[in-house]
Short mmCIF file of C-alpha atoms and ligand atoms in Angstrom, two decimals:
data_model
loop_
_atom_site.label_atom_id
_atom_site.label_comp_id
_atom_site.label_asym_id
_atom_site.label_seq_id
_atom_site.Cartn_x
_atom_site.Cartn_y
_atom_site.Cartn_z
CA MET A 1 -22.31 17.80 8.30
CA TYR A 2 -18.86 17.07 6.91
CA HIS A 3 -15.98 15.34 8.67
CA THR A 4 -13.90 18.00 10.44
CA PRO A 5 -10.34 17.94 9.06
CA VAL A 6 -7.73 17.33 11.75
CA LEU A 7 -4.50 19.32 12.21
CA LEU A 8 -5.53 21.37 9.18
CA SER A 9 -3.18 24.35 9.40
CA GLU A 10 -0.27 22.11 10.40
CA ALA A 11 -0.94 19.78 7.45
CA LEU A 12 -1.04 22.69 4.99
CA HIS A 13 2.09 24.22 6.47
CA TYR A 14 4.13 21.07 5.84
CA LEU A 15 2.45 20.02 2.60
CA LEU A 16 2.61 23.14 0.44
CA HIS A 17 5.68 24.94 -0.87
CA ASP A 18 6.34 27.46 -3.63
CA GLY A 19 6.70 24.75 -6.25
CA SER A 20 3.48 22.91 -5.32
CA ARG A 21 1.41 22.23 -8.44
CA LEU A 22 0.02 18.72 -8.08
CA ILE A 23 -1.00 17.35 -4.69
CA LEU A 24 -2.19 13.84 -3.92
CA ASP A 25 -4.75 13.64 -1.13
CA ALA A 26 -4.56 9.88 -0.68
CA THR A 27 -7.51 9.70 1.75
CA VAL A 28 -9.74 12.53 0.54
CA GLY A 29 -12.78 11.56 2.68
CA SER A 30 -15.30 14.39 2.57
CA GLY A 31 -12.70 16.74 1.15
CA GLY A 32 -11.96 18.99 4.12
CA HIS A 33 -8.19 19.00 3.70
CA ALA A 34 -8.54 19.06 -0.10
CA LYS A 35 -10.77 22.14 0.00
CA ALA A 36 -8.29 23.98 2.21
CA ILE A 37 -5.44 23.06 -0.18
CA LEU A 38 -7.41 24.32 -3.19
CA ASP A 39 -8.31 27.54 -1.36
CA ALA A 40 -4.75 28.12 -0.19
CA ARG A 41 -3.17 27.85 -3.66
CA GLY A 42 -5.02 28.86 -6.81
CA ASN A 43 -2.43 27.14 -9.01
CA VAL A 44 -2.63 23.74 -7.34
CA THR A 45 -4.46 20.69 -8.68
CA VAL A 46 -5.53 17.96 -6.27
CA ILE A 47 -6.00 14.28 -6.96
CA GLY A 48 -8.22 12.77 -4.28
CA ILE A 49 -8.27 9.04 -3.63
CA ASP A 50 -10.72 7.20 -1.45
CA ARG A 51 -11.82 3.59 -1.38
CA ASP A 52 -15.26 4.60 -0.13
CA ALA A 53 -17.70 5.49 -2.92
CA MET A 54 -19.92 7.46 -0.53
CA ALA A 55 -17.01 9.58 0.67
CA LEU A 56 -16.10 10.38 -2.92
CA GLU A 57 -19.67 11.36 -3.71
CA VAL A 58 -19.65 13.82 -0.81
CA ALA A 59 -16.21 15.17 -1.77
CA ALA A 60 -17.18 15.58 -5.44
CA GLU A 61 -20.32 17.53 -4.53
CA ARG A 62 -18.47 19.66 -1.99
CA LEU A 63 -15.59 20.47 -4.34
CA LYS A 64 -17.57 20.98 -7.55
CA GLU A 65 -16.73 24.69 -7.64
CA TYR A 66 -13.07 23.68 -8.18
CA SER A 67 -13.84 21.60 -11.25
CA GLY A 68 -10.79 21.30 -13.50
CA ARG A 69 -8.52 21.54 -10.45
CA VAL A 70 -9.63 18.43 -8.60
CA PHE A 71 -9.85 14.84 -9.81
CA PHE A 72 -11.01 11.76 -7.97
CA PHE A 73 -10.02 8.14 -8.00
CA MET A 74 -12.01 5.44 -6.29
CA GLY A 75 -9.78 2.71 -4.94
CA ALA A 76 -7.08 1.99 -2.41
CA TYR A 77 -4.23 4.47 -2.12
CA THR A 78 -1.87 1.69 -3.15
CA GLU A 79 -3.26 1.91 -6.71
CA LEU A 80 -0.99 4.83 -7.52
CA ASP A 81 -0.36 4.05 -11.20
CA SER A 82 -4.08 4.09 -11.93
CA ALA A 83 -4.83 7.05 -9.66
CA LEU A 84 -2.15 9.30 -11.13
CA GLY A 85 -2.51 8.08 -14.71
CA SER A 86 -0.60 10.29 -17.11
CA ARG A 87 -0.41 13.24 -14.73
CA GLY A 88 3.08 12.33 -13.61
CA ASN A 89 4.64 12.72 -10.22
CA VAL A 90 3.22 14.89 -7.48
CA ASP A 91 4.65 17.70 -5.35
CA GLY A 92 3.00 16.64 -2.14
CA VAL A 93 1.16 13.73 -0.57
CA LEU A 94 -1.27 13.87 2.32
CA VAL A 95 -2.42 10.71 4.08
CA ASP A 96 -5.04 11.26 6.78
CA HIS A 97 -5.64 7.78 8.12
CA GLY A 98 -8.50 6.05 9.82
CA MET A 99 -12.12 6.66 9.07
CA SER A 100 -14.23 9.75 8.71
CA SER A 101 -17.03 10.78 11.02
CA LEU A 102 -19.44 10.25 8.10
CA GLN A 103 -18.48 6.58 8.08
CA LEU A 104 -18.59 6.33 11.87
CA GLU A 105 -22.00 7.94 12.17
CA ASP A 106 -23.71 5.92 9.44
CA SER A 107 -25.11 2.95 11.37
CA HIS A 108 -25.61 1.00 8.13
CA ARG A 109 -21.83 0.80 7.77
CA GLY A 110 -21.36 -0.99 11.10
CA PHE A 111 -18.30 0.95 12.29
CA SER A 112 -19.73 2.00 15.64
CA TYR A 113 -21.28 0.30 18.65
CA SER A 114 -23.51 3.28 19.31
CA GLY A 115 -26.07 2.65 16.56
CA GLU A 116 -27.41 -0.74 15.53
CA GLY A 117 -26.58 -1.90 12.02
CA PRO A 118 -25.07 -4.79 10.07
CA LEU A 119 -21.60 -5.81 11.27
CA ASP A 120 -20.01 -4.72 8.01
CA MET A 121 -17.12 -2.21 8.50
CA ARG A 122 -15.89 -2.35 4.89
CA MET A 123 -14.70 1.02 3.66
CA SER A 124 -14.77 -0.11 0.04
CA GLY A 125 -18.01 -2.07 0.32
CA THR A 126 -16.24 -5.12 -1.16
CA GLY A 127 -14.55 -8.18 0.33
CA GLN A 128 -15.35 -9.81 3.62
CA THR A 129 -17.38 -8.03 6.26
CA ALA A 130 -16.51 -7.98 9.96
CA SER A 131 -19.19 -10.61 10.46
CA ASP A 132 -17.56 -12.84 7.77
CA LEU A 133 -14.13 -12.27 9.29
CA ILE A 134 -15.32 -13.32 12.74
CA GLU A 135 -16.96 -16.40 11.27
CA SER A 136 -13.88 -17.48 9.33
CA THR A 137 -11.28 -16.79 12.05
CA ASP A 138 -10.61 -19.14 14.95
CA MET A 139 -10.59 -18.03 18.56
CA ALA A 140 -6.82 -17.55 18.71
CA GLY A 141 -6.90 -15.45 15.55
CA LEU A 142 -9.66 -13.25 16.95
CA ALA A 143 -7.69 -12.78 20.17
CA CYS A 144 -4.70 -11.76 18.09
CA VAL A 145 -6.76 -9.13 16.20
CA LEU A 146 -8.07 -7.73 19.49
CA GLU A 147 -4.67 -7.61 21.13
CA ARG A 148 -2.71 -6.25 18.18
CA TYR A 149 -5.12 -3.75 16.64
CA GLY A 150 -7.22 -2.90 19.69
CA GLU A 151 -4.54 -3.17 22.40
CA VAL A 152 -7.21 -4.92 24.43
CA ALA A 153 -6.41 -6.60 27.76
CA ARG A 154 -7.81 -10.16 28.20
CA PRO A 155 -8.26 -10.65 24.47
CA ARG A 156 -8.87 -14.41 24.74
CA ARG A 157 -11.80 -13.99 27.07
CA ILE A 158 -13.47 -11.55 24.69
CA ALA A 159 -12.54 -13.59 21.62
CA ARG A 160 -14.11 -16.72 23.14
CA SER A 161 -17.39 -14.96 23.77
CA ILE A 162 -17.41 -13.48 20.24
CA LYS A 163 -16.60 -16.86 18.68
CA ASN A 164 -19.32 -18.60 20.70
CA ALA A 165 -21.91 -16.10 19.53
CA SER A 166 -20.70 -16.42 15.95
CA GLN A 167 -20.99 -20.21 16.05
CA LYS A 168 -24.61 -19.77 17.10
CA HIS A 169 -25.08 -17.42 14.12
CA MET A 170 -25.49 -14.53 16.52
CA MET A 171 -22.82 -12.22 15.14
CA ARG A 172 -24.63 -10.30 12.44
CA THR A 173 -25.04 -6.81 13.87
CA THR A 174 -23.09 -4.20 15.83
CA ALA A 175 -25.43 -4.90 18.76
CA ASP A 176 -24.44 -8.61 18.58
CA LEU A 177 -20.76 -7.70 18.88
CA LYS A 178 -21.43 -5.34 21.76
CA ALA A 179 -23.53 -8.01 23.53
CA ALA A 180 -20.80 -10.64 23.09
CA VAL A 181 -18.23 -8.31 24.67
CA GLU A 182 -20.57 -7.58 27.58
CA ASN A 183 -21.27 -11.31 28.00
CA ALA A 184 -17.53 -11.92 28.29
CA PHE A 185 -17.49 -9.78 31.44
CA GLY A 186 -21.06 -10.36 32.63
CA ARG A 187 -21.64 -6.61 32.78
CA ARG A 188 -21.67 -3.43 30.73
CA VAL A 189 -18.22 -2.36 29.56
CA SER A 190 -16.68 1.06 29.04
CA PRO A 191 -17.19 2.95 25.76
CA GLY A 192 -13.38 3.09 25.48
CA LEU A 193 -13.08 -0.71 25.41
CA LEU A 194 -15.93 -1.04 22.91
CA SER A 195 -14.29 1.59 20.67
CA ARG A 196 -11.00 -0.29 20.71
CA ILE A 197 -12.72 -3.59 19.89
CA PHE A 198 -14.62 -2.05 16.97
CA GLN A 199 -11.41 -0.33 15.83
CA ALA A 200 -9.55 -3.65 15.92
CA PHE A 201 -12.05 -5.34 13.61
CA ARG A 202 -12.17 -2.31 11.30
CA ILE A 203 -8.39 -2.38 10.89
CA ALA A 204 -8.44 -6.12 10.18
CA VAL A 205 -11.39 -6.01 7.75
CA ASN A 206 -9.86 -3.18 5.73
CA ARG A 207 -6.30 -4.55 5.92
CA GLU A 208 -5.28 -1.05 6.93
CA LEU A 209 -1.75 -1.81 8.11
CA GLU A 210 -0.95 -4.08 5.16
CA LEU A 211 -2.02 -1.36 2.72
CA LEU A 212 -0.06 1.28 4.60
CA GLN A 213 3.06 -0.90 4.43
CA GLU A 214 2.60 -1.35 0.68
CA PHE A 215 2.00 2.37 0.20
CA LEU A 216 5.15 3.30 2.14
CA GLY A 217 7.12 0.86 0.02
CA SER A 218 6.21 2.59 -3.24
CA ILE A 219 5.25 6.22 -2.61
CA LEU A 220 8.72 7.70 -3.12
CA ARG A 221 8.62 6.70 -6.79
CA TYR A 222 5.68 9.06 -7.32
CA VAL A 223 6.93 12.25 -5.65
CA ASN A 224 9.04 14.98 -7.26
CA ARG A 225 12.20 16.30 -5.64
CA ASN A 226 11.40 18.85 -2.94
CA GLY A 227 7.96 17.24 -2.70
CA ARG A 228 6.40 16.87 0.73
CA LEU A 229 4.95 13.89 2.56
CA VAL A 230 2.47 14.50 5.37
CA PHE A 231 1.00 11.66 7.41
CA ILE A 232 -1.72 11.97 10.03
CA SER A 233 -2.35 8.79 11.99
CA TYR A 234 -4.59 7.83 14.87
CA HIS A 235 -3.25 4.45 15.91
CA SER A 236 0.06 3.66 17.57
CA LEU A 237 0.93 0.85 15.13
CA GLU A 238 0.31 3.12 12.14
CA ASP A 239 2.36 5.89 13.67
CA ARG A 240 5.19 3.46 14.42
CA MET A 241 5.24 2.23 10.81
CA ILE A 242 5.35 5.80 9.51
CA LYS A 243 8.03 6.83 11.98
CA GLU A 244 10.16 3.83 11.04
CA PHE A 245 9.74 4.55 7.29
CA LEU A 246 10.74 8.20 7.75
CA ARG A 247 13.69 7.27 9.95
CA ARG A 248 14.95 4.68 7.47
CA GLU A 249 14.55 6.90 4.40
CA SER A 250 16.20 9.89 6.07
CA ALA A 251 19.13 7.94 7.54
CA GLU A 252 22.50 9.19 6.32
CA CYS A 253 24.35 5.99 7.08
CA ILE A 254 23.16 2.42 7.35
CA CYS A 255 26.50 0.82 8.20
CA PRO A 256 26.25 -1.74 11.02
CA PRO A 257 26.75 -0.16 14.46
CA GLY A 258 30.44 -0.01 15.39
CA THR A 259 31.70 0.38 11.79
CA PRO A 260 34.65 2.80 12.29
CA VAL A 261 34.22 4.70 9.00
CA CYS A 262 31.07 4.91 6.92
CA VAL A 263 31.29 2.61 3.91
CA CYS A 264 27.65 2.38 2.87
CA GLY A 265 27.72 5.47 0.64
CA ARG A 266 24.07 5.94 1.40
CA ARG A 267 22.21 9.02 0.12
CA PRO A 268 19.04 9.64 2.12
CA ALA A 269 15.81 10.05 0.17
CA LEU A 270 14.08 12.23 2.73
CA GLU A 271 14.74 15.13 5.04
CA LEU A 272 12.59 15.04 8.19
CA LEU A 273 10.50 18.17 8.68
CA THR A 274 9.13 17.04 12.04
CA LYS A 275 11.66 15.64 14.49
CA LYS A 276 8.84 14.46 16.74
CA ALA A 277 5.21 13.77 15.93
CA ILE A 278 3.02 16.86 16.13
CA LYS A 279 0.02 16.38 18.41
CA THR A 280 -3.32 18.11 18.42
CA ALA A 281 -3.52 21.24 20.56
CA ASN A 282 -6.00 21.34 23.44
CA GLU A 283 -8.19 23.92 21.68
CA GLU A 284 -8.59 21.62 18.69
CA ILE A 285 -9.42 18.66 20.95
CA ALA A 286 -12.02 20.79 22.72
CA ARG A 287 -13.62 21.59 19.34
CA ASN A 288 -13.19 18.09 17.91
CA PRO A 289 -12.60 15.34 20.49
CA ARG A 290 -12.00 12.78 17.71
CA ALA A 291 -8.74 14.57 16.92
CA ARG A 292 -7.34 13.58 20.32
CA SER A 293 -5.14 10.72 19.19
CA ALA A 294 -3.87 12.33 15.96
CA ARG A 295 -0.14 12.42 15.24
CA LEU A 296 1.33 14.30 12.27
CA ARG A 297 4.73 13.56 10.73
CA ALA A 298 6.20 15.20 7.64
CA ALA A 299 9.22 14.97 5.39
CA ARG A 300 10.70 16.52 2.23
CA VAL A 301 11.97 14.50 -0.71
CA ILE A 302 15.62 15.40 -1.27
C1 SAM B 401 -10.00 10.45 8.27
S1 SAM B 401 -10.80 10.25 6.73
C2 SAM B 401 -10.13 11.53 5.74
C3 SAM B 401 -10.80 12.83 5.97
C4 SAM B 401 -10.36 13.93 5.03
N1 SAM B 401 -8.99 14.30 5.23
C5 SAM B 401 -11.27 15.14 5.16
O1 SAM B 401 -10.76 16.23 5.47
O2 SAM B 401 -12.49 15.01 4.95
C6 SAM B 401 -10.01 8.86 6.06
C7 SAM B 401 -10.55 8.43 4.72
O3 SAM B 401 -9.57 7.55 4.16
C8 SAM B 401 -10.21 6.53 3.46
N2 SAM B 401 -9.24 5.43 3.43
C9 SAM B 401 -8.76 4.72 4.47
N3 SAM B 401 -7.85 3.83 4.05
C10 SAM B 401 -7.74 4.00 2.71
C11 SAM B 401 -6.93 3.38 1.70
N4 SAM B 401 -6.07 2.41 2.00
N5 SAM B 401 -7.05 3.80 0.43
C12 SAM B 401 -7.93 4.80 0.11
N6 SAM B 401 -8.73 5.41 1.02
C13 SAM B 401 -8.62 5.02 2.30
C14 SAM B 401 -11.47 6.26 4.26
O4 SAM B 401 -12.47 5.68 3.45
C15 SAM B 401 -11.85 7.66 4.75
O5 SAM B 401 -12.79 8.27 3.89
#
């Protein structure tokens, strides 16, 4: 089974326009959005980036019938020069954050508490694993990860239990992490709390927010005029960063508040296409509960 693409018709609606020729799917995953883009427009070429080799393998197999219209790049979506090569600027960019259900359901990847596997969580398969990160981070740092990325209450209590287990070399598997959380409370804990704790370590291991910040800082250089940007995010911090980027780049005036007449001469780079984030409709959530927290924001390059 493939990952089910989230907010699919909404994403296509904002992403494609009459001049769309080259689209960057910056998080191609198993290619659900990319396939719909290729089906919707016979004259569009898609460049699909993913840092996960397994995701790219699945996408390449799934999209082989579109050969010549779809190209893949394995790496982080911040590697735009290498990913786009000599193809030039794009007419649309889709970023569908987070992880795919293929990653979540593969217990060898360590993203989920529901199957036992190594405490890995690396999307790219390189760099430090979640187990390494826990070992090399002190208790206060772990509490910070839990609070910031997992919005977890009582982060220090959980961090202490995780650190204790790690110091006894008992933090190697997803079951070890789950057990350490349960030990912190002396009882079983809710699936919601476990999900947020696993999410927190996934975000830290993959430096997801740092890469998003870097991407937002450079993406406008790679998009043609009238090009579209579509972001789907699943975490409040991600959504806040995207919202702030769109607000800043679409602002008509950046004079300090109280300046009587505008003197900044600012020309906005973006026009907002979504005034508020678009949320998943109830029918989609009923079909795909993982879409529940999705937020879509879109803009047009002026
Ligand atoms: C939610 S899935 C995308 C699903 C895809 N839209 C589909 O329809 O199948 C997110 C994907 O983004 C990839 N990813 C996350 N952060 C990335 C980054 N900074 N650079 C490149 N790929 C990234 C993950 O490996 C994952 O495969």
